[in-house]
Amino acid sequence: MKRRYRHLSAGAVSVALGAALWHVVRVRPTPSVSVASLVADALPASGVSHNVTAVLLNFRSYDTLLEVAVLLAAAVVALALRDEPSARSPAHVMYVALDAFVWRLAPLLVLVAAYLLWAGSTRPGGAFQAGSVLAGAAVLLRLSGLKVTAVDHRLASRGAMTFGLVMFLCVAIGTLLAGQALLEYPAKWAGALILLIEAALTISIGVVLYSLFDNAPQARVSDRESERQRER
Amino acid sequence: MSADRLYAYVGAVLVALALYAFLVHTHVLRRLLAFNVMGGGTFLILVGLAQDGRGPDPVPQALVLTGIVVAVSATALAIILLRRWFATSQTTSLPEDGSS
Amino acid sequence: MSAQSLLPWMLMVPLSWATLMVLLAQQRDAITRVVNVVGALVLVGLSVALYAGVAQEGLAVHALGGWSAPLGIALRADGLAATLVVLTAVVSSACGLYAMTSERAARTNGKSAPRYFWPLFWLLITALNGIWLAGDLFNLYVGLELLGLSAVGLVALGGSEASLSSALRYLMAALLGSLAYLLGVALMYAAYGTLALPELAELITREPMTQLAIALMTVGLCLKTALFPLHGWLPPAHGVALTPVSAMLSALVVKGSFYILFRLWFEVAPDVVTPLAAQGLGILGAGAVLWGGWQALRESSLKMLVAHSTVAQLGYLFIFFPLAVGTGATAAALATQGMLLHVVAHALAKSAMFLASGTLIASVGRGGVADLAGVGRHMPMSLFAFGLAGVSLMGLPPSGGFNAKWLLLQSALASGQWFWLLVLLGGGLLTAGYVFRVFRESFLESPDDAGQFTKTPRAYDLFALTLAAMSVALGLASRAPLRFMTNGLAVMAGVQ
């Protein structure tokens, strides 16, 4: 009974929301303000030639700063909940062919990440994309049983995790001390500073995303449960 | 109908479907999947509606990139909590929700 | 420094300290302690300077990156925002010092304190200040997520099985709430092409997309503020967390989403919201006052009792809506003053109450209300702090809580909605019921006396007492802060 009531009420709420969204998409008003044209006008002064990167790291760089803090919050909790070394199971070695493949793929992925970072200033790409490719390479290596340094409680790990945020903060506080607004880059250095922040962020985002994978606790199945599974 | 308007319609449908799944399921991983589908629908609406009839707009695209990073962080945090919770309790749903 | 140039430091300081604390996480106690105390002092000093600056110069706006809105994002501080920044600095400093004292006590007893508490503590403050000072809808979304994730992380640090499930439940509610909010933001951008709050306030009109956007944001924010009946996640999360964490969650974190709701309804979209919707929120608020109070009355664990009391006290904040939407200028002004005073008074009183409860539990060694027998003789100061906070929560004079409820009551009379009086009165009685229940148990003589109480650090009581005393003192001097907080708010326009 209770289950049925739950399905019915959830269905009613979802259908109502879907219908309302559908309706407003159909009769949508036309806005009078166009920030897109403001972005286009200010682009030459932003230090980069790709407009999305300009929004992310110049016009709305403060959003990006807080976003990096969100990522750090998740990474810190993961670190706090990390299993003790004794409870961690060793990585599984799976297939020889996969090993060989991944081993050759990894350097290529690092190259792709570097390209994505560099491309960010002129075309789609940037720190997050490059960082996720780096993290992906590390996850692949780890899954195929190759040894990847653990992102654990050591100072080196924590330093790598926060490196991007430290750089970002240094630039931010630097602009304040120079008497500018927060993250107001001097026109001459805008491009260089953005690249500096992005490069540092790429490393940290890669490390943090990999750490979120590496630090996830083992989902241990109890002895009874595993016995039951073996019988099947 | 422009392609952008189509994205917004698809987004509306995804949000409704995912909301249903989020409310009905008690398995935390299923709810997380629903959350991510709902996030995807929201991003489609955000970019689709903003660009519909007005051409490419870098602002919503940048917002979506920020939104994706936030969603990834939240999902990772939830999975880490869930795996810890599973390791201690051997269940995948929360105590008050009953079994899935 | 002018208020305008101080604004970004309110974020840079806590964010830098959070980063520093990640790097110092394995360092010896003494170093982290010194760094934390310096951080708290800097934060309080800057907050007070910002308050003074805004009081002198009025609204302060800082265009981030040198780009003015709507292209860029602005930080804004009016009297209300500056007050909340000071409140955050004061309450979190007290909670931080309490946490430091308890870490030290744990170490001397050979127990380990939770790792990585401090980075999350400073990230929480960053998020709160980010929300108070935000001038952009999407930026508020990122702030909300930072607030939610660091709060959930702090709950999870409790280490027990219950803290994991509570954190997970909290996270699920927080995620759904912020996604509903983000969907509203998407619709607002589609309708107006800008996300800056002042620009939106000028452009906004009553049409379906805006109405749906405001409705979605309202539902999401109510879920995050734990409005009855969406409050299920709050008591377990606030009840199982470490004591200073519980205090900060109940005092500040739930106010973050409520603050956004207030800005949205009364600054951005006053012509879009309807009296009917406001009545709806008021009825749910009344439900929270009565249901939360009733649950607190029946609760057997002390910290859960205080957590249920938070659900009830948050209800008062929502009774403000029917008093301020669609009523006369006087009623709306009175209601606004009452609600804002309640925000501040409750933050001080509830953090004091949680800290005092934590001390009592640490002394008794168990967390049940019935376990408190005999504590009255051994822990008079903690119990005094608990009672002082209770006075403000009940709304007895003289206290900030009394003035707040008095203003709400007057507003109910001025707008001719006498039925809210019954709720205010009933809520006060229920609060008195659960506060006195704690006292009754505490003054019972315990069967096997002496020796069973653990000695707790003296400093514990100092922090709780300071916060409780401030909440009471707010009743004696509420006029000046009230005038400052409401200065320049659109809802006050009719009377100033």
Coordinates of C-alpha atoms in Angstrom, one line a residue, chain C residues 150-447:
Chain C
S150 CA 31.3 21.0 3.5
A151 CA 28.4 20.6 5.9
V152 CA 27.8 17.0 4.9
G153 CA 31.5 16.3 5.2
L154 CA 31.6 17.7 8.7
V155 CA 28.6 15.5 9.7
A156 CA 30.4 12.4 8.2
L157 CA 33.5 13.1 10.3
G158 CA 31.6 11.9 13.3
G159 CA 32.9 8.5 12.4
S160 CA 30.0 6.4 13.6
E161 CA 27.6 4.3 11.5
A162 CA 24.8 6.8 12.3
S163 CA 26.9 9.7 11.2
L164 CA 27.4 8.1 7.8
S165 CA 23.8 7.4 7.2
S166 CA 22.8 10.9 8.4
A167 CA 25.4 12.5 6.2
L168 CA 24.2 10.5 3.2
R169 CA 20.5 11.4 3.9
Y170 CA 21.5 15.1 4.3
L171 CA 23.5 15.0 1.0
M172 CA 20.5 13.5 -0.9
A173 CA 18.2 16.3 0.4
A174 CA 20.9 19.0 -0.3
L175 CA 21.5 17.7 -3.9
L176 CA 17.8 17.6 -4.7
G177 CA 17.3 21.1 -3.2
S178 CA 20.2 22.7 -5.1
L179 CA 19.2 21.1 -8.4
A180 CA 15.7 22.5 -8.1
Y181 CA 17.3 25.9 -7.4
L182 CA 19.6 25.5 -10.4
L183 CA 16.6 24.7 -12.7
G184 CA 15.1 27.9 -11.5
V185 CA 18.3 29.7 -12.3
A186 CA 18.3 28.2 -15.8
L187 CA 14.7 29.5 -16.4
M188 CA 15.6 33.0 -15.1
Y189 CA 18.5 33.3 -17.4
A190 CA 16.4 32.1 -20.3
A191 CA 13.7 34.7 -19.5
Y192 CA 16.0 37.7 -18.7
G193 CA 19.4 37.0 -20.1
T194 CA 21.1 38.1 -16.9
L195 CA 21.9 36.6 -13.5
A196 CA 22.8 39.7 -11.5
L197 CA 20.3 40.3 -8.7
P198 CA 19.8 44.1 -9.1
E199 CA 19.3 43.8 -12.8
L200 CA 16.8 41.0 -12.4
A201 CA 14.9 43.0 -9.8
E202 CA 14.4 45.8 -12.4
L203 CA 13.5 43.5 -15.3
I204 CA 11.3 41.0 -13.7
T205 CA 7.7 40.6 -14.7
R206 CA 4.9 38.3 -13.8
E207 CA 4.8 35.6 -16.5
P208 CA 4.7 31.8 -16.5
M209 CA 8.4 31.1 -16.9
T210 CA 9.3 33.4 -14.0
Q211 CA 6.6 32.0 -11.8
L212 CA 7.8 28.5 -12.4
A213 CA 11.4 29.6 -11.8
I214 CA 10.6 31.2 -8.5
A215 CA 8.4 28.2 -7.5
L216 CA 11.3 25.8 -8.2
M217 CA 13.8 27.9 -6.3
T218 CA 11.4 28.3 -3.4
V219 CA 10.8 24.5 -3.1
G220 CA 14.5 23.8 -3.4
L221 CA 15.5 26.4 -0.8
C222 CA 12.7 25.2 1.6
L223 CA 14.1 21.7 1.3
K224 CA 17.5 23.0 2.3
T225 CA 16.1 25.1 5.1
A226 CA 14.3 21.9 6.4
L227 CA 10.8 23.4 6.3
F228 CA 8.2 21.0 7.6
P229 CA 7.3 18.5 6.1
L230 CA 10.7 18.4 4.2
H231 CA 12.6 18.4 7.5
G232 CA 13.3 14.7 7.9
W233 CA 17.0 15.0 7.1
L234 CA 17.7 17.7 9.7
P235 CA 17.4 16.0 13.2
P236 CA 19.6 13.0 12.4
A237 CA 22.3 15.2 10.8
H238 CA 22.3 17.9 13.5
G239 CA 21.8 15.4 16.2
V240 CA 24.7 13.0 15.5
A241 CA 27.4 15.5 14.3
L242 CA 30.2 16.6 16.6
T243 CA 29.0 19.2 19.1
P244 CA 30.6 22.3 17.5
V245 CA 29.5 21.1 14.1
S246 CA 25.9 20.7 15.3
A247 CA 26.0 24.3 16.7
M248 CA 27.2 25.7 13.4
L249 CA 24.8 23.7 11.3
S250 CA 21.8 24.8 13.4
A251 CA 22.9 28.4 13.9
L252 CA 24.2 29.3 10.5
V253 CA 24.0 26.8 7.7
V254 CA 20.2 26.4 7.5
K255 CA 20.0 30.2 7.5
G256 CA 22.0 30.4 4.3
S257 CA 19.3 28.9 2.2
F258 CA 16.6 30.9 4.1
Y259 CA 18.6 34.1 3.4
I260 CA 18.5 33.4 -0.4
L261 CA 14.8 32.8 -0.2
F262 CA 14.3 36.1 1.6
R263 CA 16.3 38.0 -1.0
L264 CA 14.5 36.3 -3.8
W265 CA 11.0 36.9 -2.5
F266 CA 11.5 40.5 -1.2
E267 CA 14.3 42.0 -3.3
V268 CA 14.3 40.2 -6.7
A269 CA 10.7 39.2 -7.3
P270 CA 8.3 41.0 -4.9
D271 CA 5.7 41.4 -7.7
V272 CA 5.8 37.8 -8.8
V273 CA 5.1 36.1 -5.4
T274 CA 1.5 35.9 -4.3
P275 CA -0.2 36.2 -0.9
L276 CA -1.6 32.7 -1.4
A277 CA 1.9 31.2 -1.7
A278 CA 3.0 33.2 1.3
Q279 CA 0.0 31.8 3.3
G280 CA 1.1 28.3 2.2
L281 CA 4.6 28.8 3.5
G282 CA 3.2 30.3 6.7
I283 CA 1.0 27.2 7.3
L284 CA 4.0 24.9 6.8
G285 CA 5.9 27.1 9.2
A286 CA 3.1 26.7 11.7
G287 CA 3.3 23.0 11.2
A288 CA 7.0 23.1 11.8
V289 CA 6.6 25.1 15.1
L290 CA 4.0 22.6 16.4
W291 CA 5.4 19.3 15.1
G292 CA 9.1 20.2 15.8
G293 CA 8.1 21.3 19.4
W294 CA 6.1 18.1 19.9
Q295 CA 8.9 15.9 18.7
A296 CA 11.4 17.7 20.9
L297 CA 9.0 17.2 23.9
R298 CA 9.0 13.4 23.2
E299 CA 12.7 13.0 22.3
S300 CA 14.8 10.8 24.5
S301 CA 18.3 12.0 23.4
L302 CA 19.4 15.4 24.4
K303 CA 21.1 16.5 21.2
M304 CA 18.2 15.2 19.1
L305 CA 15.9 17.2 21.3
V306 CA 17.9 20.4 20.5
A307 CA 17.9 19.4 16.8
H308 CA 14.1 19.0 16.8
S309 CA 13.9 22.4 18.5
T310 CA 15.8 23.8 15.4
V311 CA 13.0 22.5 13.1
A312 CA 10.5 24.3 15.3
Q313 CA 12.4 27.5 15.5
L314 CA 12.9 27.6 11.7
G315 CA 9.1 27.5 11.5
Y316 CA 8.9 31.0 12.9
L317 CA 11.0 32.2 10.0
F318 CA 8.3 31.1 7.6
I319 CA 5.4 32.6 9.6
F320 CA 7.0 35.8 8.5
F321 CA 5.9 35.3 4.8
P322 CA 2.1 35.7 5.3
L323 CA 2.7 38.7 7.6
A324 CA 4.8 40.5 5.0
V325 CA 3.3 39.6 1.6
G326 CA 0.0 41.3 0.7
T327 CA -0.3 43.1 4.0
G328 CA 0.2 46.8 4.8
A329 CA 3.5 48.5 5.0
T330 CA 3.5 48.6 8.8
A331 CA 2.7 45.0 9.2
A332 CA 5.4 44.0 6.6
A333 CA 8.0 46.2 8.3
L334 CA 7.3 44.8 11.8
A335 CA 7.3 41.2 10.4
T336 CA 10.7 41.8 8.7
Q337 CA 12.2 43.2 11.9
G338 CA 10.9 40.3 13.9
M339 CA 12.1 37.7 11.4
L340 CA 15.6 39.2 11.1
L341 CA 16.0 39.5 14.9
H342 CA 14.9 35.9 15.2
V343 CA 17.6 34.8 12.7
V344 CA 20.3 36.5 14.8
A345 CA 18.8 35.6 18.2
H346 CA 18.2 32.0 17.3
A347 CA 21.7 31.6 15.9
L348 CA 23.3 32.8 19.1
A349 CA 20.9 30.9 21.4
K350 CA 20.9 27.6 19.5
S351 CA 24.7 27.5 19.1
A352 CA 24.9 28.1 22.9
M353 CA 22.4 25.4 23.6
F354 CA 24.2 22.8 21.4
L355 CA 27.6 23.7 23.0
A356 CA 26.1 23.4 26.5
S357 CA 24.4 20.1 25.6
G358 CA 27.7 18.8 24.3
T359 CA 29.4 19.7 27.6
L360 CA 26.7 18.0 29.6
I361 CA 26.9 14.9 27.5
A362 CA 30.7 14.9 27.8
S363 CA 30.4 15.1 31.6
V364 CA 27.7 12.4 32.0
G365 CA 29.1 10.1 29.3
R366 CA 25.7 9.3 27.8
G367 CA 23.4 11.2 25.6
G368 CA 20.0 10.6 26.9
V369 CA 17.8 13.2 28.6
A370 CA 17.1 10.8 31.4
D371 CA 20.8 10.3 32.0
L372 CA 21.1 13.9 33.2
A373 CA 20.0 13.1 36.7
G374 CA 22.3 14.8 39.2
V375 CA 24.0 16.9 36.6
G376 CA 22.4 20.1 38.1
R377 CA 24.8 19.9 41.1
H378 CA 27.9 19.1 39.2
M379 CA 27.6 21.2 36.1
P380 CA 25.8 24.4 37.2
M381 CA 27.5 26.6 34.6
S382 CA 26.7 24.4 31.6
L383 CA 23.1 24.1 32.8
F384 CA 22.9 27.9 33.3
A385 CA 24.1 28.5 29.7
F386 CA 21.5 26.0 28.5
G387 CA 18.8 27.8 30.5
L388 CA 19.8 31.2 29.3
A389 CA 19.7 30.0 25.7
G390 CA 16.3 28.5 26.5
V391 CA 15.0 31.8 27.7
S392 CA 15.7 33.3 24.3
L393 CA 14.2 30.3 22.5
M394 CA 11.0 30.4 24.6
G395 CA 10.7 34.1 24.0
L396 CA 10.8 35.2 27.6
P397 CA 11.8 38.8 28.3
P398 CA 14.4 40.2 28.3
S399 CA 16.0 38.4 25.3
G400 CA 16.4 38.7 21.6
G401 CA 13.9 35.9 21.2
F402 CA 11.3 37.8 23.1
N403 CA 11.7 41.0 21.0
A404 CA 11.6 38.9 17.8
K405 CA 8.4 37.1 18.8
W406 CA 6.9 40.4 20.1
L407 CA 7.5 42.1 16.7
L408 CA 6.0 39.1 14.8
L409 CA 3.0 39.2 17.2
Q410 CA 2.5 42.9 16.6
S411 CA 2.7 42.4 12.9
A412 CA 0.0 39.7 13.2
L413 CA -2.3 42.1 15.0
A414 CA -1.5 44.9 12.6
S415 CA -2.4 42.8 9.6
G416 CA -5.5 41.3 11.3
Q417 CA -4.3 37.8 11.1
W418 CA -4.8 36.9 14.8
F419 CA -4.6 33.1 14.1
W420 CA -0.8 33.3 13.9
L421 CA -0.9 34.5 17.5
L422 CA -2.1 31.0 18.5
V423 CA 0.8 29.4 16.7
L424 CA 3.3 31.8 18.3
L425 CA 1.8 31.1 21.7
G426 CA 1.6 27.4 21.3
G427 CA 5.2 27.3 20.0
G428 CA 6.4 29.2 23.1
L429 CA 4.6 26.7 25.4
L430 CA 6.1 23.7 23.7
T431 CA 9.5 25.3 23.9
A432 CA 9.0 25.9 27.6
G433 CA 7.9 22.3 27.9
Y434 CA 11.1 20.8 26.4
V435 CA 13.5 23.2 28.1
F436 CA 11.9 22.5 31.5
R437 CA 11.9 18.8 30.8
V438 CA 15.7 19.0 30.5
F439 CA 15.9 21.0 33.8
R440 CA 13.6 18.6 35.6
E441 CA 15.8 15.6 34.8
S442 CA 19.0 17.6 35.6
F443 CA 17.8 18.4 39.1
L444 CA 16.8 14.9 40.0
E445 CA 19.1 13.3 42.5
S446 CA 21.1 10.5 40.9
P447 CA 21.0 7.2 42.8

